[in-house]
XYZ file of C-alpha atoms in Angstrom:
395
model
C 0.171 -29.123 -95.500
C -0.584 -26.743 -92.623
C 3.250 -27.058 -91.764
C 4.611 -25.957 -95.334
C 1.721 -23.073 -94.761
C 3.339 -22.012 -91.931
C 6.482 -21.708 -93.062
C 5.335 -19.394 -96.010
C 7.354 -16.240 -94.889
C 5.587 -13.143 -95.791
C 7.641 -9.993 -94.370
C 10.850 -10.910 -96.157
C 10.168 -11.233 -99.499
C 7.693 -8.174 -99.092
C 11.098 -5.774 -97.847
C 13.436 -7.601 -100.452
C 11.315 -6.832 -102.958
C 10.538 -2.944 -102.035
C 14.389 -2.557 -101.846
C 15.109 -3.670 -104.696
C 12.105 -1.244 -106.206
C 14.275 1.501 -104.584
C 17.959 0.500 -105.653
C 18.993 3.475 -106.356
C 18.732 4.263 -102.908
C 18.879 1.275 -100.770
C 21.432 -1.482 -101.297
C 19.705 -4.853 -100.794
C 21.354 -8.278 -99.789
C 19.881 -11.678 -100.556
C 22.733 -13.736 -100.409
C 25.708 -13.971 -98.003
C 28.301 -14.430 -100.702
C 27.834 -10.800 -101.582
C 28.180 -9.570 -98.311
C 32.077 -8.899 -98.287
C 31.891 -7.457 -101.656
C 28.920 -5.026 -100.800
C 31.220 -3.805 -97.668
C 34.070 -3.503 -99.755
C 32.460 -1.435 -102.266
C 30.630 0.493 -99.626
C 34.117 1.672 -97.908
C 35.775 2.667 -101.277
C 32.360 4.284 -102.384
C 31.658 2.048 -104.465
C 28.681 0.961 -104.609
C 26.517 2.232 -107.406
C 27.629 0.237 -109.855
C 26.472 -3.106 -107.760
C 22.962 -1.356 -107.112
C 21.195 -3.114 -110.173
C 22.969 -6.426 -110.281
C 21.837 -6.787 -106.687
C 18.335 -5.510 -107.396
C 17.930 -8.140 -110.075
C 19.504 -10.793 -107.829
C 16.398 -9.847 -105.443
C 14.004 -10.133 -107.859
C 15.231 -13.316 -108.963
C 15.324 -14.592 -105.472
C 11.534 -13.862 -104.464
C 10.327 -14.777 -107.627
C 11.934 -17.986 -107.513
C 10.633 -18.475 -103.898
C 6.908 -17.769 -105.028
C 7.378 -20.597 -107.765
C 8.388 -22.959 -105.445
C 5.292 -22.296 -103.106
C 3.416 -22.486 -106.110
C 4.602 -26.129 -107.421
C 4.317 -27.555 -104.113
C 0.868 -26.433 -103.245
C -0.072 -27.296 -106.956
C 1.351 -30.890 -106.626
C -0.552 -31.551 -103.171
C -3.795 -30.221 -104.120
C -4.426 -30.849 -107.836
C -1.525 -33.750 -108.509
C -0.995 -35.434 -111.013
C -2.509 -32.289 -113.277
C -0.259 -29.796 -115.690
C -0.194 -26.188 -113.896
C -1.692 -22.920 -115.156
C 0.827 -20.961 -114.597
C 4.996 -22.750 -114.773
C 7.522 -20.873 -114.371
C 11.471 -21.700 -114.391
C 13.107 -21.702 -111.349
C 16.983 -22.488 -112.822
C 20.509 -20.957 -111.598
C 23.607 -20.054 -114.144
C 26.100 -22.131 -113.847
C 28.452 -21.266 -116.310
C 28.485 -19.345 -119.782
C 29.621 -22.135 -121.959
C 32.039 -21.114 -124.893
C 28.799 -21.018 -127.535
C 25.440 -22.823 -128.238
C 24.949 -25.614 -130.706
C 27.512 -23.863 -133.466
C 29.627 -20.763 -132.950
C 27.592 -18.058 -134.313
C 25.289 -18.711 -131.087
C 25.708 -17.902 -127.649
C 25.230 -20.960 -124.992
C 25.285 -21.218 -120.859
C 24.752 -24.209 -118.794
C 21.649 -23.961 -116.060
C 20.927 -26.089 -113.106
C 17.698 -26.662 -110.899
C 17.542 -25.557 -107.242
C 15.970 -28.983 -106.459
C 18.441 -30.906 -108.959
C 17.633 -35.023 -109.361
C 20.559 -37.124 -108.049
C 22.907 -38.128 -109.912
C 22.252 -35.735 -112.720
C 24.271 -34.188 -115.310
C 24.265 -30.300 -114.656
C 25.582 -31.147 -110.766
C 28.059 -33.827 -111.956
C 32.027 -33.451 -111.320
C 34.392 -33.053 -113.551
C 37.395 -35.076 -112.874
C 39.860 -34.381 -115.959
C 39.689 -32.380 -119.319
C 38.264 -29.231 -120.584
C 34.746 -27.617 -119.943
C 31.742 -29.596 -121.802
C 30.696 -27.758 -124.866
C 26.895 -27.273 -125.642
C 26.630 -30.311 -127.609
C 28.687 -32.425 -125.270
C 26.302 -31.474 -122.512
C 23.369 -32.992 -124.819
C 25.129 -35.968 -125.974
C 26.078 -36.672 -122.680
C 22.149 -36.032 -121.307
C 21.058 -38.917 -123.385
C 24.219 -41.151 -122.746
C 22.630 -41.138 -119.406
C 19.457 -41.312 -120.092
C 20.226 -44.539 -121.714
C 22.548 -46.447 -119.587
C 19.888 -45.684 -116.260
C 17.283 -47.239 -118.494
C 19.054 -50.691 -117.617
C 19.836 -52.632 -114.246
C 22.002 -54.788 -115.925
C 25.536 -53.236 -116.381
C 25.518 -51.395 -119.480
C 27.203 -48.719 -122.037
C 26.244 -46.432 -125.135
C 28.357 -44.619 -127.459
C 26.396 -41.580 -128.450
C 27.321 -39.415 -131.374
C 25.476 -36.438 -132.255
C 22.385 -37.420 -129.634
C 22.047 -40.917 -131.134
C 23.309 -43.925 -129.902
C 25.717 -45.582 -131.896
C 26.173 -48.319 -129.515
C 24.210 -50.015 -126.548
C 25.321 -53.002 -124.909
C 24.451 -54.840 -121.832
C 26.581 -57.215 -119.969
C 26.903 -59.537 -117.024
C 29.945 -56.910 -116.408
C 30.241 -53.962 -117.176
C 33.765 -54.551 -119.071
C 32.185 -57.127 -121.475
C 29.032 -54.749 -121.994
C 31.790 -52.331 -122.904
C 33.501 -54.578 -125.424
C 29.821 -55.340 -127.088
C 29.073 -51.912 -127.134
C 32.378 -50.626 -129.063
C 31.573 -53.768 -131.252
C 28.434 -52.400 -132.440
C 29.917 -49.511 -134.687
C 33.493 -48.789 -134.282
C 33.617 -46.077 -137.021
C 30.766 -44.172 -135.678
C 32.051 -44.360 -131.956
C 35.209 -41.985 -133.278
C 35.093 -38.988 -130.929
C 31.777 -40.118 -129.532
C 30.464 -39.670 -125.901
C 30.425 -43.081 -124.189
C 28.448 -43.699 -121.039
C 29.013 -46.203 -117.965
C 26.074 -47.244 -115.245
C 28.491 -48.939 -113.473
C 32.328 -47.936 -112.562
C 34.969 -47.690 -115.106
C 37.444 -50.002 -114.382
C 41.440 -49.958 -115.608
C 40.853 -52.779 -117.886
C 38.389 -50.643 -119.940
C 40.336 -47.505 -119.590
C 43.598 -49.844 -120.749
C 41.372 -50.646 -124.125
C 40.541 -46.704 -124.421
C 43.889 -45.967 -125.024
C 43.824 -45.547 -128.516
C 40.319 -44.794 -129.073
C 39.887 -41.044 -129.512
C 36.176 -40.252 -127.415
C 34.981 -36.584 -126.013
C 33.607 -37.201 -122.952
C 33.513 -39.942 -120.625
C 30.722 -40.430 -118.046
C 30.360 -43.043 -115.085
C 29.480 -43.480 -111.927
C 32.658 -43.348 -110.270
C 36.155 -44.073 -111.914
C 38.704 -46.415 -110.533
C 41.809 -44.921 -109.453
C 44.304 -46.815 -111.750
C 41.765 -46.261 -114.571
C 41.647 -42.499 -113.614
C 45.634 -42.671 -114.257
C 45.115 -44.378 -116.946
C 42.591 -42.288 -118.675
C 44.420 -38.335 -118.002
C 47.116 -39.330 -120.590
C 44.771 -37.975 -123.028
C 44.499 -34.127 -122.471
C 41.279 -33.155 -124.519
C 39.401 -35.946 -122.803
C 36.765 -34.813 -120.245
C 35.581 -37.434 -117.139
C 32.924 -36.441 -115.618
C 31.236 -38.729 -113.003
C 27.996 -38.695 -111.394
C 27.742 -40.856 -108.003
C 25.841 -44.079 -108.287
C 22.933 -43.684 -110.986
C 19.402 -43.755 -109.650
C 16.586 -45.097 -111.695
C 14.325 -42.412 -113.804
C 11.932 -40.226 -111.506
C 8.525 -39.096 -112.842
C 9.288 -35.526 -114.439
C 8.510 -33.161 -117.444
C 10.304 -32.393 -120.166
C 9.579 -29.079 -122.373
C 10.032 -27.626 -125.564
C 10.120 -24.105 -127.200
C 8.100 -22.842 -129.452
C 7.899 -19.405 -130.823
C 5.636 -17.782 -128.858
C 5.488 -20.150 -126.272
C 6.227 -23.617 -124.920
C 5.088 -27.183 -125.161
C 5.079 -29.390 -121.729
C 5.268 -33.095 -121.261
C 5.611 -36.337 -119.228
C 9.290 -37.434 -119.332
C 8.859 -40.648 -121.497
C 10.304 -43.502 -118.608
C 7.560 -46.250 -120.469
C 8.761 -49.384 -120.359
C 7.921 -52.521 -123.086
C 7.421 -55.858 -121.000
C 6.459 -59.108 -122.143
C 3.314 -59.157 -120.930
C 1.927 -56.046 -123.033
C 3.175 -57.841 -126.432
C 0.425 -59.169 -128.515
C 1.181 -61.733 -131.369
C 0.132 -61.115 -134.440
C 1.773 -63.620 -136.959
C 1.637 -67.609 -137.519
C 4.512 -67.590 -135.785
C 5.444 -67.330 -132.288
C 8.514 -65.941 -130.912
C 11.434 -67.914 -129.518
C 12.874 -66.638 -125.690
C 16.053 -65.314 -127.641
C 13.596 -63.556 -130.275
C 11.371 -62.049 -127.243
C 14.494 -60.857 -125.387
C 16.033 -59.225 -128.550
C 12.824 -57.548 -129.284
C 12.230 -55.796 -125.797
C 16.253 -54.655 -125.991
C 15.317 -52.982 -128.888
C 11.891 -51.859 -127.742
C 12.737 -50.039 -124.598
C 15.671 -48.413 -126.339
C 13.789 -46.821 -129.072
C 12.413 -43.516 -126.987
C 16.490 -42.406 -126.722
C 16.928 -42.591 -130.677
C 15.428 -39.783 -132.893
C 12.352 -40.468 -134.733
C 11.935 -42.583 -137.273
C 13.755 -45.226 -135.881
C 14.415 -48.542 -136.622
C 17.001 -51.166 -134.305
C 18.249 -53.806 -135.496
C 19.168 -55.817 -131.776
C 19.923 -59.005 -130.264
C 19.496 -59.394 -126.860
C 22.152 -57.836 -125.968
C 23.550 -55.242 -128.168
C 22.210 -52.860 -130.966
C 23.751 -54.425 -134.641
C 22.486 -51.304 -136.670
C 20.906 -48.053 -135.792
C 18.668 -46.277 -138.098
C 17.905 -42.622 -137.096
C 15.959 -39.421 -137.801
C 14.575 -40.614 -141.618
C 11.924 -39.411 -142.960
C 11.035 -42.369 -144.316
C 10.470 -45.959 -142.606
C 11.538 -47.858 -144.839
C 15.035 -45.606 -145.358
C 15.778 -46.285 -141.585
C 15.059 -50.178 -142.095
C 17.809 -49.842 -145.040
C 20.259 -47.705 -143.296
C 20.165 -50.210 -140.201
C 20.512 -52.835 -142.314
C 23.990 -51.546 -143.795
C 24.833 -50.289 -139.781
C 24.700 -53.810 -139.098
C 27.821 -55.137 -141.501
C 25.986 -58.246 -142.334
C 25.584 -59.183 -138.335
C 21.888 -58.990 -138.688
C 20.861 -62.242 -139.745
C 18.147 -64.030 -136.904
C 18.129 -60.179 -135.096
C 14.938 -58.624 -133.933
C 13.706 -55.242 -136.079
C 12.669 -52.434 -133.274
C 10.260 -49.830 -134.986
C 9.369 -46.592 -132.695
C 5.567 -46.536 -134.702
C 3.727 -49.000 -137.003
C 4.489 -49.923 -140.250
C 2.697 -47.815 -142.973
C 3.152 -50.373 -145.914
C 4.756 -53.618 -146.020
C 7.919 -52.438 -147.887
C 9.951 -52.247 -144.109
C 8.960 -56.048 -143.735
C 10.433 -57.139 -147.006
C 13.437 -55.241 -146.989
C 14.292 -56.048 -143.189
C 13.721 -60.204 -144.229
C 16.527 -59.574 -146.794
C 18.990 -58.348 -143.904
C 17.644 -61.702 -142.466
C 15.791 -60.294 -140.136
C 13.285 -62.857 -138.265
C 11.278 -60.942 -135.787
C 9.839 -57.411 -135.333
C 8.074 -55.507 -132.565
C 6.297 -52.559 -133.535
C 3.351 -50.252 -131.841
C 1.226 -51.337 -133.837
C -2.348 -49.413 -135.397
C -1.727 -48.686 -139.392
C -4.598 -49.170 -141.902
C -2.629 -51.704 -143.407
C -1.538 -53.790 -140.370
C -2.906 -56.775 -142.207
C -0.784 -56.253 -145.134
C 2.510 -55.686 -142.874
C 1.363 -59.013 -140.802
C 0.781 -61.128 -143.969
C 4.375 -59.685 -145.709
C 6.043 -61.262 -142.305
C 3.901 -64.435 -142.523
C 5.212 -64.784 -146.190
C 8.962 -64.437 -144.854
C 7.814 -66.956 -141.701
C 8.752 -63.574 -139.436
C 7.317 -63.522 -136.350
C 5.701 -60.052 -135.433
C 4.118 -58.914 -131.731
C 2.481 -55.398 -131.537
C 3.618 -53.807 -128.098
C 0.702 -51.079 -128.031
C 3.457 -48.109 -127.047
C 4.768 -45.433 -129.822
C 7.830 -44.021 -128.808
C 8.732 -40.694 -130.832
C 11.419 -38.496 -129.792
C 11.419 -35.550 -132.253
């Protein structure tokens, strides 16, 4: 502590930020890659129209260096707290072409401290610049395959998984994944946590996707892959496991801050609430589905074995209209799957309608009025339920 004290400079920020007060008179230089520029300009008389880009560059500069002697003081001496005061210390990276449709304006920005292997600092090995929504997609592709040790891949489409699969390689977890909804992995943005291999690029070939993400790429399945033009690969370096982090959202007027959600469902949480108890397959298929259920938007409902997702139901409104919609995801490959729910049950209508998919076990949080009734409607269909304790909404 006394050494990061030290090292709190005082003098420099002090005269960057008093010449940039004065721009018009005093041309001020924070960083070296301006230098040649600024000498150019300054032989050809040039300079006045750099004054106030450079002024705001210095402004930008100490105020980002207060913020970071702010976070780190804040962290040491009141951790594991939310700050008074946050501020954003992010860099431009690039304008993208637009936001989230055309009519809106979009740019990509990256922290000075960025997490490995993270999107916003991964390379681009082939294909076009990722648009807004790629860059989201993609977020949550991640997000989904570092959730698992075992080798796995997701097909996202529109920020919800389509398809998760694990594997005992990564080229059958591919082939599971695919499996899960072919239709709804057209022009989707699959994601690797191990490296892409020719054998999976070979059975790419005719599948049209936007963006491909991995670890690393194999030569011959780099070759492979740049016969499609409009296809971006982007890879990351090997994929560390979630770090403790916030995530924020706007709201008018201001901004809502929050623990990154990195909970994880184990066995030993999951409380038994039915006449039945749950076979090994049954508990593994449940916490698939379980620790998968933060990544999908709310309400939610997975239909899993213990291996893939079968259907997906996302975003409803209504429970029981995401128990129906996984139920026709899952092309009558449901029956003797495990029923995910991101929050309890409100009535018992989810229970019955997920026993006619042929459905035999559910996990849910757990904590309804009508618990009982939901626990006595799986009794009746001799379901097995366990209550895990942990909600997982992503709005």
């Amino acid at each position: 502590e006394s050494e990061l004290l030290e090292m709190i400079d005082i003098g420099g920020p002090t005269l960057l930020r008093a010449s940039a007060k004065s721009y018009e008179r005093v041309v001020v230089a924070c960083d070296p890659d301006d230098y040649l520029d600024i000498i150019s300009r300054l032989q050809k008389d040039n300079i006045d129209a750099k004054r106030k880009e450079l002024a705001l560059k210095a402004f930008a500069h100490t105020a980002h260096y207060d913020s970071v002697i702010y976070s780190r003081l804040w962290s040491r001496w009141k951790p594991n707290t939310f700050p008074d005061y946050w501020g954003l210390a992010f860099e431009k990276i690039s304008d993208l072409r637009y936001g989230e449709n055309p009519h809106q304006r979009g740019a990509l920005y990256g922290r000075f401290d960025p997490a490995p292997s993270s999107l916003a600092n991964a390379e681009k090995l082939w294909g076009k610049e990722l648009s807004y929504n790629n860059l989201l997609d993609s977020n949550n592709a991640l997000s989904i395959v570092r959730d698992f040790q075992k080798p796995c891949v997701t097909i996202v489409k529109h920020i919800n998984p389509c398809g998760v699969a694990i594997g005992e390689t990564i080229e059958e977890a591919w082939h599971t994944a695919y499996s899960s909804d072919p239709m709804s992995a057209f022009g989707g943005i699959v994601a690797f946590n191990r490296e892409l291999s020719a054998e999976i690029a070979q059975g790419m070939r005719k599948i049209f996707l936007e963006v491909i993400i991995a670890p690393s790429v194999a030569p011959e399945a780099l070759d492979i892959l740049k016969k499609k033009k409009d296809r971006r690969i982007i890879v990351t370096g090997p994929l560390e496991p979630h770090v403790k982090g916030w995530d924020f959202k706007n709201i008018e007027g201001g901004l809502l801050l929050q623990d990154k959600d990195n909970a994880r469902v184990t066995r030993e949480q999951l409380k038994v609430v039915t006449e039945r108890t749950p076979t090994k397959s049954e508990y593994e298929a449940m916490l698939f589905g379980a620790n998968l259920l933060k990544r999908v938007r709310s309400n939610t409902i997975l239909f899993t074995n213990s291996i893939q997702t079968v259907g997906i139901g996302a975003g409803q409104m209504s429970r029981v209209d995401a128990v129906k919609i996984a139920g026709e995801k899952s092309r009558g490959r449901s029956s003797g799957c495990a029923m995910a729910s991101d929050a309890f049950f409100p009535f018992r209508d989810g229970i019955d309608v997920a026993h006619e998919f042929g459905i035999t076990a559910v996990i849910q949080a757990g904590g309804s009025v009508r618990d009982q009734e939901v626990i006595d409607a799986a009794n009746e269909h001799n379901m097995t339920m366990v209550f895990s304790g942990t909600r997982a909404f992503w709005h």
